[in-house]
Coordinates of C-alpha atoms and ligand atoms in Angstrom, one line a residue:
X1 CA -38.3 -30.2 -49.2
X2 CA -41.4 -29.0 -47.9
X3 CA -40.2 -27.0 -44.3
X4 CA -42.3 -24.5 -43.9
X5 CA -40.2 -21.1 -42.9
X6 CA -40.8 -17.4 -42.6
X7 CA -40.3 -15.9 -45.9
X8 CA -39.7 -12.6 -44.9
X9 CA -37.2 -13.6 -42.3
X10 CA -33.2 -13.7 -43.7
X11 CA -31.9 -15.5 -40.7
X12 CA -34.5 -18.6 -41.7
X13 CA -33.2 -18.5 -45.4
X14 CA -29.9 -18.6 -44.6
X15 CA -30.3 -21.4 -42.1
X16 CA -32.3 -23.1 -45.0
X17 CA -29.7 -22.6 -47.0
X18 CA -27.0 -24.6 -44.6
X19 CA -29.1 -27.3 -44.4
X20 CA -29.3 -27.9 -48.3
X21 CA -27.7 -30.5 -50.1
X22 CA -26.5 -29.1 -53.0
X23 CA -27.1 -31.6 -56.3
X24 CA -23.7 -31.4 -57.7
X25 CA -24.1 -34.9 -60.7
X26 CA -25.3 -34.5 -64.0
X27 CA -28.6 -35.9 -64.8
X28 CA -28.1 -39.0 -67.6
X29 CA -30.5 -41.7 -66.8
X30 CA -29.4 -40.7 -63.2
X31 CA -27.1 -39.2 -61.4
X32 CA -23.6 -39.2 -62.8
X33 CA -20.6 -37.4 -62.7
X34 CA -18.8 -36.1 -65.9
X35 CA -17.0 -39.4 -67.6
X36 CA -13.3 -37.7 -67.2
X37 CA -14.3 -37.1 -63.8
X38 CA -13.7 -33.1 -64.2
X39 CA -15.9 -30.2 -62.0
X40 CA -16.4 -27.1 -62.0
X41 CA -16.8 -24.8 -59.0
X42 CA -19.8 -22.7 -58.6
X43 CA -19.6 -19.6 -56.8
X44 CA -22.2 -17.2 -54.6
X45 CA -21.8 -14.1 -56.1
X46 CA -22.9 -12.4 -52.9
X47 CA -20.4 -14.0 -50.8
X48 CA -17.5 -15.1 -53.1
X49 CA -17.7 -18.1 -51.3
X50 CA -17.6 -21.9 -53.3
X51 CA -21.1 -23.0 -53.3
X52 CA -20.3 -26.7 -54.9
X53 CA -18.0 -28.7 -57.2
X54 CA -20.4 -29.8 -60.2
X55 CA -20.1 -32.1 -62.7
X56 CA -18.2 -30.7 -65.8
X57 CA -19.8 -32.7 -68.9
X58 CA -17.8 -32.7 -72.4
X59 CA -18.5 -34.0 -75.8
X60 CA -18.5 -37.4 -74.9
X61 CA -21.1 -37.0 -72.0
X62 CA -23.5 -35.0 -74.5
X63 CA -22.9 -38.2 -76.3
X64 CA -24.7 -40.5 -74.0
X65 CA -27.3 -38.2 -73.1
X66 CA -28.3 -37.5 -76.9
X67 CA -28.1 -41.6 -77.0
X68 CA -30.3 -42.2 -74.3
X69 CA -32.5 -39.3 -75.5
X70 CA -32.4 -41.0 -78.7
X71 CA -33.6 -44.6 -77.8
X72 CA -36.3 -42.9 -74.9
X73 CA -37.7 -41.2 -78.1
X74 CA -37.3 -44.4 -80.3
X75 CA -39.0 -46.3 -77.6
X76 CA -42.3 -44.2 -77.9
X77 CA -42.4 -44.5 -73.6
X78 CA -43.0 -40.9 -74.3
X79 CA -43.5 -39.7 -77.6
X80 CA -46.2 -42.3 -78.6
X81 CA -47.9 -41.7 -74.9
X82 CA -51.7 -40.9 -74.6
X83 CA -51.9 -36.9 -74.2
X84 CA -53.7 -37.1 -71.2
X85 CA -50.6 -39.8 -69.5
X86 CA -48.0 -36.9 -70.2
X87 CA -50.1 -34.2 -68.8
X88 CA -50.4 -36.6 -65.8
X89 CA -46.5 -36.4 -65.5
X90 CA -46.4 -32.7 -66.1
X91 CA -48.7 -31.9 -63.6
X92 CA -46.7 -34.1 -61.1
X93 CA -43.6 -32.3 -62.2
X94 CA -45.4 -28.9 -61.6
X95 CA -46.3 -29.8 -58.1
X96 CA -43.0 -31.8 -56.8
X97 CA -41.8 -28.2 -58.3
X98 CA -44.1 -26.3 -56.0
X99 CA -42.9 -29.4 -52.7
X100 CA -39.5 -27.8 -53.2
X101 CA -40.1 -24.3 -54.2
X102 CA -37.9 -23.4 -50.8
X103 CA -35.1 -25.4 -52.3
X104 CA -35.1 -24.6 -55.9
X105 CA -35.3 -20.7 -54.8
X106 CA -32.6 -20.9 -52.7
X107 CA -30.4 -22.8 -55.4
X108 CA -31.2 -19.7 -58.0
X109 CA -30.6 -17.0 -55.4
X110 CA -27.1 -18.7 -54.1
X111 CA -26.0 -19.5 -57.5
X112 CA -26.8 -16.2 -59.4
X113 CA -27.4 -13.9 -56.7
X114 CA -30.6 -13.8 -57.4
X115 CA -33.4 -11.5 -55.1
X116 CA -35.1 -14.2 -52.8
X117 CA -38.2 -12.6 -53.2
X118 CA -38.2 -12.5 -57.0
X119 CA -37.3 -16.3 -56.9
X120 CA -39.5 -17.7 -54.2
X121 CA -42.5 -15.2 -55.4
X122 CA -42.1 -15.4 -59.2
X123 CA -39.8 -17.6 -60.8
X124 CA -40.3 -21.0 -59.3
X125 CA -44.0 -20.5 -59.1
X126 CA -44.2 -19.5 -62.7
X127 CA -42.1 -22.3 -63.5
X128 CA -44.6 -24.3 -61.6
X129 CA -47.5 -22.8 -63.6
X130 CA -46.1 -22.6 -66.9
X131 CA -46.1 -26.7 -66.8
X132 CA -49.4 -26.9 -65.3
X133 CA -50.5 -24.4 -68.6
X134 CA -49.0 -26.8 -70.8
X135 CA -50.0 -30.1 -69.0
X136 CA -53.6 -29.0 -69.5
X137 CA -53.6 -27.6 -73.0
X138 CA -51.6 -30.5 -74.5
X139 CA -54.5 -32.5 -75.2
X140 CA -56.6 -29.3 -76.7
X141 CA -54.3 -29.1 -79.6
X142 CA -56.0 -30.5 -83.0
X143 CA -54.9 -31.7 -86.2
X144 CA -56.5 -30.6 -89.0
X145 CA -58.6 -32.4 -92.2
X146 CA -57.5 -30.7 -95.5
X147 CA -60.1 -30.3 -98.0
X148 CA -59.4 -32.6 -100.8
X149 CA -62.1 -34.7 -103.2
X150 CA -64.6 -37.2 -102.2
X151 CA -62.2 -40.3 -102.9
X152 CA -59.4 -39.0 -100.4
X153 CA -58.8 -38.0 -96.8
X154 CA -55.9 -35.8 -96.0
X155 CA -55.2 -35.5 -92.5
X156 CA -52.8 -32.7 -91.0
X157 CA -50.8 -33.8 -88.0
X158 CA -48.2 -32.6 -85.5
X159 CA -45.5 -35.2 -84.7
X160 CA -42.5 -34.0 -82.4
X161 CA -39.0 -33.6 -83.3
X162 CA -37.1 -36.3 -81.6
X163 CA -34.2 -34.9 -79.5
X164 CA -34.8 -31.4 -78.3
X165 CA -31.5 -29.7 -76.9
X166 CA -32.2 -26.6 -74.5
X167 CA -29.5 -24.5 -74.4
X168 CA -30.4 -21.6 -71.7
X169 CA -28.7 -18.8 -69.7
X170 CA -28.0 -17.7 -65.9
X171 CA -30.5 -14.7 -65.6
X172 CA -33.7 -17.0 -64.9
X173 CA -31.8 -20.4 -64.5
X174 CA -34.8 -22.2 -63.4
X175 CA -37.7 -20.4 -65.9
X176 CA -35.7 -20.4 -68.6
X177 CA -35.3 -23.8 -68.6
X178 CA -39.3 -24.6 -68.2
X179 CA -39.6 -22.2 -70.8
X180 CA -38.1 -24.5 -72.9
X181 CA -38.6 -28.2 -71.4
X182 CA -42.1 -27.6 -70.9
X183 CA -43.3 -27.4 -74.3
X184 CA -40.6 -29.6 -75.7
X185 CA -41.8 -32.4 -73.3
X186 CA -45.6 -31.7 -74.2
X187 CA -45.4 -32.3 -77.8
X188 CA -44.0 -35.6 -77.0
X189 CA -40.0 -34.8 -77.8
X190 CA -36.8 -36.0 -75.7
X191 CA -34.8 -33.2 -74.1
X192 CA -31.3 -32.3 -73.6
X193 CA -30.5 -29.3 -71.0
X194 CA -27.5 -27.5 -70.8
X195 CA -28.0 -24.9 -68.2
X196 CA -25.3 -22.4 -68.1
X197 CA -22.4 -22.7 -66.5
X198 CA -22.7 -20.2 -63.9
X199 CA -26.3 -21.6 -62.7
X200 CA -26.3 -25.4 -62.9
X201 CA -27.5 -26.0 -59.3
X202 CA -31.5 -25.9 -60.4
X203 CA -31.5 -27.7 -63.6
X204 CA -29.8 -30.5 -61.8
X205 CA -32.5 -30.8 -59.3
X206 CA -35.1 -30.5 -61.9
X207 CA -33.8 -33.8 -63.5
X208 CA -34.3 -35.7 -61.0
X209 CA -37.6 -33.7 -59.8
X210 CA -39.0 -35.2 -63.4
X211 CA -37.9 -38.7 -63.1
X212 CA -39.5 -38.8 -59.4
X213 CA -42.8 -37.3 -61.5
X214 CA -42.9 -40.5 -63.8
X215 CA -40.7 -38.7 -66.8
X216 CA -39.3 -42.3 -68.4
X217 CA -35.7 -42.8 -68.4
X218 CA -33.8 -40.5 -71.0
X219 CA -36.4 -38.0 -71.8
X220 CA -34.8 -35.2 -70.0
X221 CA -31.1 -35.2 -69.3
X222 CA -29.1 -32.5 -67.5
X223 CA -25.5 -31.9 -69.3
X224 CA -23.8 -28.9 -67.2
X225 CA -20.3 -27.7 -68.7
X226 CA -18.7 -25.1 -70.7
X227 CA -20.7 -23.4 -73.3
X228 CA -17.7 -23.7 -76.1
X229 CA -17.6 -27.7 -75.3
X230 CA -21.2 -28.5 -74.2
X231 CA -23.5 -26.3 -76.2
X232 CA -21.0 -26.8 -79.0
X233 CA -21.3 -30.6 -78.7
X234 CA -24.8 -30.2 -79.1
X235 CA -25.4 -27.5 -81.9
X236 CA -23.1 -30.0 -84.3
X237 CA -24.5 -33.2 -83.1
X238 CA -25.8 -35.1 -85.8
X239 CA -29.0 -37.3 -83.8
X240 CA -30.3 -33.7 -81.9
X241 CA -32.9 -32.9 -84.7
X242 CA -33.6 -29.0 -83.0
X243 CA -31.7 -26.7 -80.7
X244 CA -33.8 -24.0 -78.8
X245 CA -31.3 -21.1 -77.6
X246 CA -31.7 -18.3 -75.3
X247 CA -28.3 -15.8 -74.6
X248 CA -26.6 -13.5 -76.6
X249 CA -26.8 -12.9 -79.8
X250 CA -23.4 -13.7 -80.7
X251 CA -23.8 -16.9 -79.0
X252 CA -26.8 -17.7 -80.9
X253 CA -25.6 -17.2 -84.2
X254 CA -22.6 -19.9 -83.7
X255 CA -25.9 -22.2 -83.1
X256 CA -26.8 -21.2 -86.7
X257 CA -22.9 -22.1 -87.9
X258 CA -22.8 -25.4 -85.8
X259 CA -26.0 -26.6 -87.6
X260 CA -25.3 -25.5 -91.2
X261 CA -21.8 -27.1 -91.0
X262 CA -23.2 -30.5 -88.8
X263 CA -27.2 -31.9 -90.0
X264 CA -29.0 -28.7 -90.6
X265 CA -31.3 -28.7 -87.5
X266 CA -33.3 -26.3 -86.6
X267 CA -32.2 -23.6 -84.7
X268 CA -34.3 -21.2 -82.4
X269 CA -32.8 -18.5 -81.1
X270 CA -34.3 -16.1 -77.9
X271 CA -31.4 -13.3 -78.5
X272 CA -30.6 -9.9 -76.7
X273 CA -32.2 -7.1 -76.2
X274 CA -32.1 -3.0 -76.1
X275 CA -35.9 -2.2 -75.6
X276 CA -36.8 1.2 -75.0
X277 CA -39.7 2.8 -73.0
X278 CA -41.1 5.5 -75.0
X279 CA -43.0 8.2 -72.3
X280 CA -45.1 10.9 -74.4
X281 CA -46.3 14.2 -72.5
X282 CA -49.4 13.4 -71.9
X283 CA -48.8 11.2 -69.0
X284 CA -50.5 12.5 -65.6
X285 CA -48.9 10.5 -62.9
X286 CA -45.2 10.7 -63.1
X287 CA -44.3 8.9 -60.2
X288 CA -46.2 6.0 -61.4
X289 CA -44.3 6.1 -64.7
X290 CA -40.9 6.6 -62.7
X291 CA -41.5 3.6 -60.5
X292 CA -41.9 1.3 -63.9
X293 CA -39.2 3.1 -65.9
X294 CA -37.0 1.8 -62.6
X295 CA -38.7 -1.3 -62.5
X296 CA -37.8 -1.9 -65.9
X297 CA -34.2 -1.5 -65.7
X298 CA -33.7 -2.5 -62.6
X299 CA -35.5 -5.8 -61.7
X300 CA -32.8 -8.6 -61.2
X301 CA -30.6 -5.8 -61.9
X302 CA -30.6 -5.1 -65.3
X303 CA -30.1 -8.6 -66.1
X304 CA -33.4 -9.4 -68.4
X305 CA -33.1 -9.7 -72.1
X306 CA -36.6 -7.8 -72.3
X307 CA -35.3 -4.8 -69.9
X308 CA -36.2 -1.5 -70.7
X309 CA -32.3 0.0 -70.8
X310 CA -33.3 3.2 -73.1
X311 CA -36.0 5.7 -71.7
X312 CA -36.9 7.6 -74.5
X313 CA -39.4 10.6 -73.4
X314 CA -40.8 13.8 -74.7
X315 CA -39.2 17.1 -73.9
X316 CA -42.3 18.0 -71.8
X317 CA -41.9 15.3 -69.2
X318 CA -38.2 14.8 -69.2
X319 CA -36.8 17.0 -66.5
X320 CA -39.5 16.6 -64.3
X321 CA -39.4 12.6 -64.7
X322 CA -35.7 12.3 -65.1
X323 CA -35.6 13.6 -61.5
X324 CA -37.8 11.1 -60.1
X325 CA -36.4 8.4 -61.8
X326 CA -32.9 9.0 -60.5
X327 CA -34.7 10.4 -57.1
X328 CA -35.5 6.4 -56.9
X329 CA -32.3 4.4 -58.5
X330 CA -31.0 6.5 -55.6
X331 CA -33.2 4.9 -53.2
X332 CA -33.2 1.6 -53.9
X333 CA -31.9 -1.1 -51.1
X334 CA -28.9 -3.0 -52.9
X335 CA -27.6 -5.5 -51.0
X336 CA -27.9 -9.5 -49.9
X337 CA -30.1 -11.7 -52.4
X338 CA -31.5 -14.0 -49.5
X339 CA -32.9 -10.4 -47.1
X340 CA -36.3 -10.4 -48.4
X341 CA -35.6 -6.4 -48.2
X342 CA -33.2 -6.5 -50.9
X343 CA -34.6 -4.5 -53.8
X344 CA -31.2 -5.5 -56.0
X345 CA -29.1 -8.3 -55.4
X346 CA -25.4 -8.7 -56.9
X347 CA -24.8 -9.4 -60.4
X348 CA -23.9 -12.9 -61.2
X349 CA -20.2 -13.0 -61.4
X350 CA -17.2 -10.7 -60.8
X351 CA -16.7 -11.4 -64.5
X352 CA -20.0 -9.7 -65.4
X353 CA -19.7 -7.2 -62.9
X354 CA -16.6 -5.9 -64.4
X355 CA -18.1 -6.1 -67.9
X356 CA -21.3 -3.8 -66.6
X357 CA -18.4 -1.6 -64.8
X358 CA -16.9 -0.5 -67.8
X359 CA -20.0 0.2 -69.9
X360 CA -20.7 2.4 -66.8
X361 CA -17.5 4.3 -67.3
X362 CA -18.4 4.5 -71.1
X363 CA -21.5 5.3 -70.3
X364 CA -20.0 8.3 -68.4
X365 CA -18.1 9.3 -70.8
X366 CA -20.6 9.2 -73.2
X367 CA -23.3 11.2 -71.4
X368 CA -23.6 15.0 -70.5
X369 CA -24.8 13.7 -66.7
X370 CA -24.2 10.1 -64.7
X371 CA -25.7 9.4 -61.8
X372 CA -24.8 6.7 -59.7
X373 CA -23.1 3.8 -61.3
X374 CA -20.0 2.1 -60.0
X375 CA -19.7 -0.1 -57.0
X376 CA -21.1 -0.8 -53.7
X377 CA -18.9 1.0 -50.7
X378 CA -18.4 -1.7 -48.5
X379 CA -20.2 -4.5 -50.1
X380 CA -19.0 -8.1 -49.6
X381 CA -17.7 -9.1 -53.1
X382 CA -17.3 -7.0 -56.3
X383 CA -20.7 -8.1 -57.7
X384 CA -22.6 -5.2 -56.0
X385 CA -23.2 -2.3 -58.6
X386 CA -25.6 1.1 -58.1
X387 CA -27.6 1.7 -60.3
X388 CA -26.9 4.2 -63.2
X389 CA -28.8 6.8 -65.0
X390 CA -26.8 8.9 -67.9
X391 CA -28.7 11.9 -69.4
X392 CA -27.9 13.5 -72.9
X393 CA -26.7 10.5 -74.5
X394 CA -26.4 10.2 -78.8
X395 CA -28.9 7.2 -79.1
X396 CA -26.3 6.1 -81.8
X397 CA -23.5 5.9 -79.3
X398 CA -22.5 2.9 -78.1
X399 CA -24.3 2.9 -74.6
X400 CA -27.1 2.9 -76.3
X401 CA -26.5 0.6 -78.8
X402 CA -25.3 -1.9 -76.9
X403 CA -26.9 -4.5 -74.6
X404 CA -25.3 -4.1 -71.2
X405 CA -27.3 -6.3 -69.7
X406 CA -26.6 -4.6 -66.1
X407 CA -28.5 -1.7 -64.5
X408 CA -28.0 1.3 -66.6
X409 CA -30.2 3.2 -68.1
X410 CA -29.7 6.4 -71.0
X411 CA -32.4 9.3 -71.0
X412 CA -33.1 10.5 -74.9
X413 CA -35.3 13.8 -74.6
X414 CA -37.2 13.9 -78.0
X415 CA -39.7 16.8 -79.2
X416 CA -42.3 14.6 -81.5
X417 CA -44.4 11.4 -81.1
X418 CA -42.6 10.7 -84.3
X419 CA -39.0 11.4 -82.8
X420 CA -39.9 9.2 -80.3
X421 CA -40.9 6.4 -82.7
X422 CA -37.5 6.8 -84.4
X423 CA -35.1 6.8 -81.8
X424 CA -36.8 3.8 -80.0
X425 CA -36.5 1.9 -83.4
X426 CA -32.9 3.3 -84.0
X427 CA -31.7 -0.3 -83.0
X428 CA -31.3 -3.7 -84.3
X429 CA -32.5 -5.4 -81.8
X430 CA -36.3 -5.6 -81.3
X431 CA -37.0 -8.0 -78.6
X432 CA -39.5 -5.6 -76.3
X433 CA -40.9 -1.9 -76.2
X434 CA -42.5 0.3 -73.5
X435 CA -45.2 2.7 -73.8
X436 CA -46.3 5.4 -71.6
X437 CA -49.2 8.1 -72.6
X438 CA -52.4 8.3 -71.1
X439 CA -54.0 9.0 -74.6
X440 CA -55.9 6.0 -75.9
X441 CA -55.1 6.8 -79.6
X442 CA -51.8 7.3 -78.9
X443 CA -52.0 4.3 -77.2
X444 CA -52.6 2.4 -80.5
X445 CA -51.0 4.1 -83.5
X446 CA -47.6 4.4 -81.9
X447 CA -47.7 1.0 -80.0
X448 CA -48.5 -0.6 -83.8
X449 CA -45.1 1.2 -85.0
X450 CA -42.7 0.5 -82.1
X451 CA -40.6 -2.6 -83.6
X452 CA -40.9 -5.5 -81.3
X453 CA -42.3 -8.7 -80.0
X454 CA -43.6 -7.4 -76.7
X455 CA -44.9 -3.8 -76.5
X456 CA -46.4 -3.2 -72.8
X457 CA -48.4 0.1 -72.9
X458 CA -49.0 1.5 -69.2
X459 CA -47.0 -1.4 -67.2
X460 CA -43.7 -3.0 -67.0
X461 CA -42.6 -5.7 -69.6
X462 CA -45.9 -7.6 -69.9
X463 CA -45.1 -11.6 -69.6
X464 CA -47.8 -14.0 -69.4
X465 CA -47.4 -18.3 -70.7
X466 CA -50.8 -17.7 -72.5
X467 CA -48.8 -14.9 -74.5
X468 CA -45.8 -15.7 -77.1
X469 CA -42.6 -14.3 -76.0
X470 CA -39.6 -13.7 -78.6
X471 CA -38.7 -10.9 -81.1
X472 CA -37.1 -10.2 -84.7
X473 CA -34.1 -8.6 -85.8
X474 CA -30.8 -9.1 -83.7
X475 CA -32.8 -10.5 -80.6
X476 CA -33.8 -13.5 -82.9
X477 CA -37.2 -15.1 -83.7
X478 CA -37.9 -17.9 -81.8
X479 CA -41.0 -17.9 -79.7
X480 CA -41.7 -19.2 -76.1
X481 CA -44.6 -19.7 -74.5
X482 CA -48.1 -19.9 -75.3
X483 CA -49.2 -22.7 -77.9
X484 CA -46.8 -20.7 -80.3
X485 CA -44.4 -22.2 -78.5
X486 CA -45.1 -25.9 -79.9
X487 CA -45.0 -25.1 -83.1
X488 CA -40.8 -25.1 -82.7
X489 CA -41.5 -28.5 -81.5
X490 CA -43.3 -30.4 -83.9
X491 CA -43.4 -30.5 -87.5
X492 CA -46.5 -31.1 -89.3
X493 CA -47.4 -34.4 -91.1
X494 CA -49.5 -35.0 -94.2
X495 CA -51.1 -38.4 -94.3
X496 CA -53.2 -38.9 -97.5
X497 CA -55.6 -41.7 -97.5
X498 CA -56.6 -42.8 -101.3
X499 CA -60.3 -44.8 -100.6
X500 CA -62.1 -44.3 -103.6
Ligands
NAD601 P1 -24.6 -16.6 -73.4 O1 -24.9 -16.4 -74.9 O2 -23.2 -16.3 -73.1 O3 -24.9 -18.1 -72.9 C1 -26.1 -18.7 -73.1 C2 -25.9 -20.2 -73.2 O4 -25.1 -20.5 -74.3 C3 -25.2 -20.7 -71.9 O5 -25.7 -22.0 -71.6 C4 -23.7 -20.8 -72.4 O6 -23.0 -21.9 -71.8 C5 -23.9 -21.2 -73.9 N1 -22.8 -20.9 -74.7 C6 -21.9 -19.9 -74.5 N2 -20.9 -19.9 -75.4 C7 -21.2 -20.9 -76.3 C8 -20.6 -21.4 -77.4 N3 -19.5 -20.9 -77.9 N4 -21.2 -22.4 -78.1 C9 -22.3 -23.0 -77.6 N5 -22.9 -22.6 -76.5 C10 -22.4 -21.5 -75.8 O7 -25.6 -15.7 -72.6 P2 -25.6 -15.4 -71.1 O8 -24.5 -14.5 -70.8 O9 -25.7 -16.7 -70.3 O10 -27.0 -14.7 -70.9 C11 -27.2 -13.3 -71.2 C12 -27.8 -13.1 -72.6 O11 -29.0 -13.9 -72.8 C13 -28.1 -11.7 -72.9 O12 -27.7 -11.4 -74.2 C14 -29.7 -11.7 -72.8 O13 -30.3 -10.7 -73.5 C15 -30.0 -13.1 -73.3 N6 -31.3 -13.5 -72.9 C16 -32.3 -13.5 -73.8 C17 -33.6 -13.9 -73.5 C18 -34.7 -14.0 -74.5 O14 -35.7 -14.6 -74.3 N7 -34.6 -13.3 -75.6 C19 -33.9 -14.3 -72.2 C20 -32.8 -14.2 -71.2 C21 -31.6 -13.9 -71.6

């Protein structure tokens, strides 16, 4: 779809959005529907309202689509392709994604309630750019010559996997899934997609967006179902040779069970999060530093693995930024996904909404102040939420401990740089970190000691495909993006030629 509309006018989204045929099939060579014929309804979370019936895959539809996987891979009509002929396909991918960015936003806001703004504007042109990146660096990847004797040449190469399966979640439904495809597809491997199951409507349309780019028969599927059946199916499948995971933590440890007890594949695993943004007393613009503490909890409200959900700031500061920082969670606009207004949509699902509901009552509990929290007066459906700030909280208690994964945020008011260090530490989870100071030193040492794979000093949770994107402890250790990201997706190859 390539209409041309008024982004910043609601009334010509939502018209857009009557006008859309919704892809409702799974993507197996094709468009099919599940084999027992079973769908599942997907819902708006802003509305409540039945979006479409999709096509609810089981064991033995993963079967076919690891099958055809299989014998697209055996085939070599992609993996033993000329560099330069998959970045040709990529590229075509990237732009038929860019032909239908209207479309593909509109499925992500309807589906997950997602801000129109954030999808139109940033996720499906990153998604868009993330395969151009990996289209064009694809064929600047070397192998290497080892160093052995005269009489020998050792050659070091990278091979792909086989079957890739790409097991993602609903907060970015479309970039989580380039994330992962993009990279798989480069280094020459067959992928299986299991979007999840409250955000199907994108990766359906991206199947057959590849095929129309030239992507061979097989080499992506699209299986949408139940996490427990699907994503089960294809963590113990015995032909998918690598499963890369991003969700829970929970979640991706039973990826780590399914392959121990099936072949032993390898399992990558983009976990949860409870990042903290450090702010140290010597910071001279406080409403800059309240606008991205806000920013950081807030965007797609609160539901980014990498959000900043623990402000952790030195006593100096912390009234006086507190203030603004609830001053603005205040403010902001909450309210329909598709009015480019919005500055918070809904959360995905009444299911979620509930689970954020009663951390925010913990939360309350647990805190010598709450502000805000709770739900929208008046709202359409029960997926609206105001945003929560909760003061004087124990970092060990359990609101703090805890990903929420909604938009609350506890306040820890610490003396020292070293206090500071430890409390933001005090978790095992180390997926991202925040750093606030205006002191270049301090800049360094204490952004070397903050425990994580992302540490964005003086801006909000830096993200960038040229940069690797992951982290250790509970949030895993997988990494996406940047060339880092192949090395999940390839496994190196020795060949020793004797010619003495
Ligand atoms: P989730 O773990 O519930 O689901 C993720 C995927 O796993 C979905 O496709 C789901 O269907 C599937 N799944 C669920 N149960 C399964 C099971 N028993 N067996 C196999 N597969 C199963 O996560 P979610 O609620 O969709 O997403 C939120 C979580 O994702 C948060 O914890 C968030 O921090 C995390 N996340 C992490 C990153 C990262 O890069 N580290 C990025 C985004 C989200």
């Amino acid at each position: 779809m390539t209409v041309a509309i008024d982004r910043a006018d609601r009334a010509a989204w939502a018209a857009l959005a009557e006008e859309l045929t919704l892809p409702t099939a799974a993507w197996i060579g094709g468009p099919v529907a599940s084999r027992a014929g079973v769908t599942r309804t997907t819902v708006d979370p802003a509305t409540g309202l039945a979006l479409a019936e999709v096509a609810e895959c089981a064991a033995e539809d993963v079967d076919a689509a690891v099958a055809l996987a299989r014998a697209a891979y055996e085939s070599g009509s992609w993996s033993r392709t000329h560099p330069r002929e998959r970045a040709g396909v990529l590229n075509r991918l990237a732009e038929l994604i860019t032909e239908h960015c209207h479309e593909l936003a509109l499925l992500d806001s309807l589906d997950g309630g997602k801000r129109i703004a954030d999808t139109v504007g940033i996720d499906v042109p990153g998604s868009a750019a993330i395969l151009h990146w990996y289209a064009e660096g694809l064929d600047k990847v070397y192998g290497e010559v080892a160093p052995t004797g005269p009489a020998d040449l050792a050659t070091v190469t990278r091979e792909p996997l086989g079957v890739v399966a790409a097991v993602v979640p609903w907060n970015y439904p479309l970039e989580m899934a380039i994330w992962k495809v993009a990279p798989a597809l480069a280094a020459g491997n067959s992928v299986v997609l299991k979007p999840a199951e409250e955000t199907p409507l994108s990766a359906l349309l991206l199947g057959r967006l590849a095929a129309e780019a030239g992507l061979p028969d097989g080499v992506l599927t699209v299986v949408p179902g139940a996490g427990p059946v699907v994503g089960q199916a294809l963590g113990r499948h015995p032909d998918v040779d690598a499963v890369t995971f991003t969700g829970s933590t929970p979640v991706g440890r039973l990826f780590q069970t399914y392959a121990g007890e099936s072949n032993g594949k390898q399992v990558w695993l983009e976990c949860g999060g409870k990042s903290a943004v450090v702010v140290l007393d010597d910071v001279a613009d406080l409403d800059a530093v309240a606008a991205g503490v806000c920013a950081g909890i807030l965007t797609n409200s609160g539901q980014v693995c990498s959000a900043t959900s623990r402000l952790v700031v030195q006593a100096g500061v912390a009234e006086e930024l507190t203030a603004r920082v609830v001053d603005r969670a205040s403010r902001i606009v909450v309210g329909d996904p598709l009015d480019p207004v919005t500055e918070m949509g809904p959360v995905v699902s009444s299911r979620q909404a509930a689970r954020v509901r009663a951390y925010m009552e913990l939360g309350a509990d647990q805190a010598t102040a709450a502000y805000g929290g709770g739900l929208v007066e008046g709202a359409r459906t029960d997926c609206f939420l105001r945003p929560q700030v909760l003061t004087g909280v124990d970092p060990a208690a359990a609101i703090a401990t805890e990903e929420v994964f909604g938009p609350v945020l506890t306040v820890h008011t610490v003396d020292s740089v070293e206090d500071a260090i430890a409390v933001a530490n005090a978790t095992p989870f180390a997926l991202a970190a925040g750093l606030w100071t205006d002191g270049l030193r301090r800049a360094h040492t204490v952004a070397a000691r903050l425990r994580a794979g992302t540490v964005s000093v003086n801006c909000v949770d830096a993200l960038d495909v040229a940069t690797p994107f992951g982290g250790f402890g509970h949030s895993g250790y997988g990494r996406d993006l940047s060339l880092h990201a192949l090395d999940k997706f390839t496994g190196l190859k020795t060949t020793w030629i004797h010619h003495g």
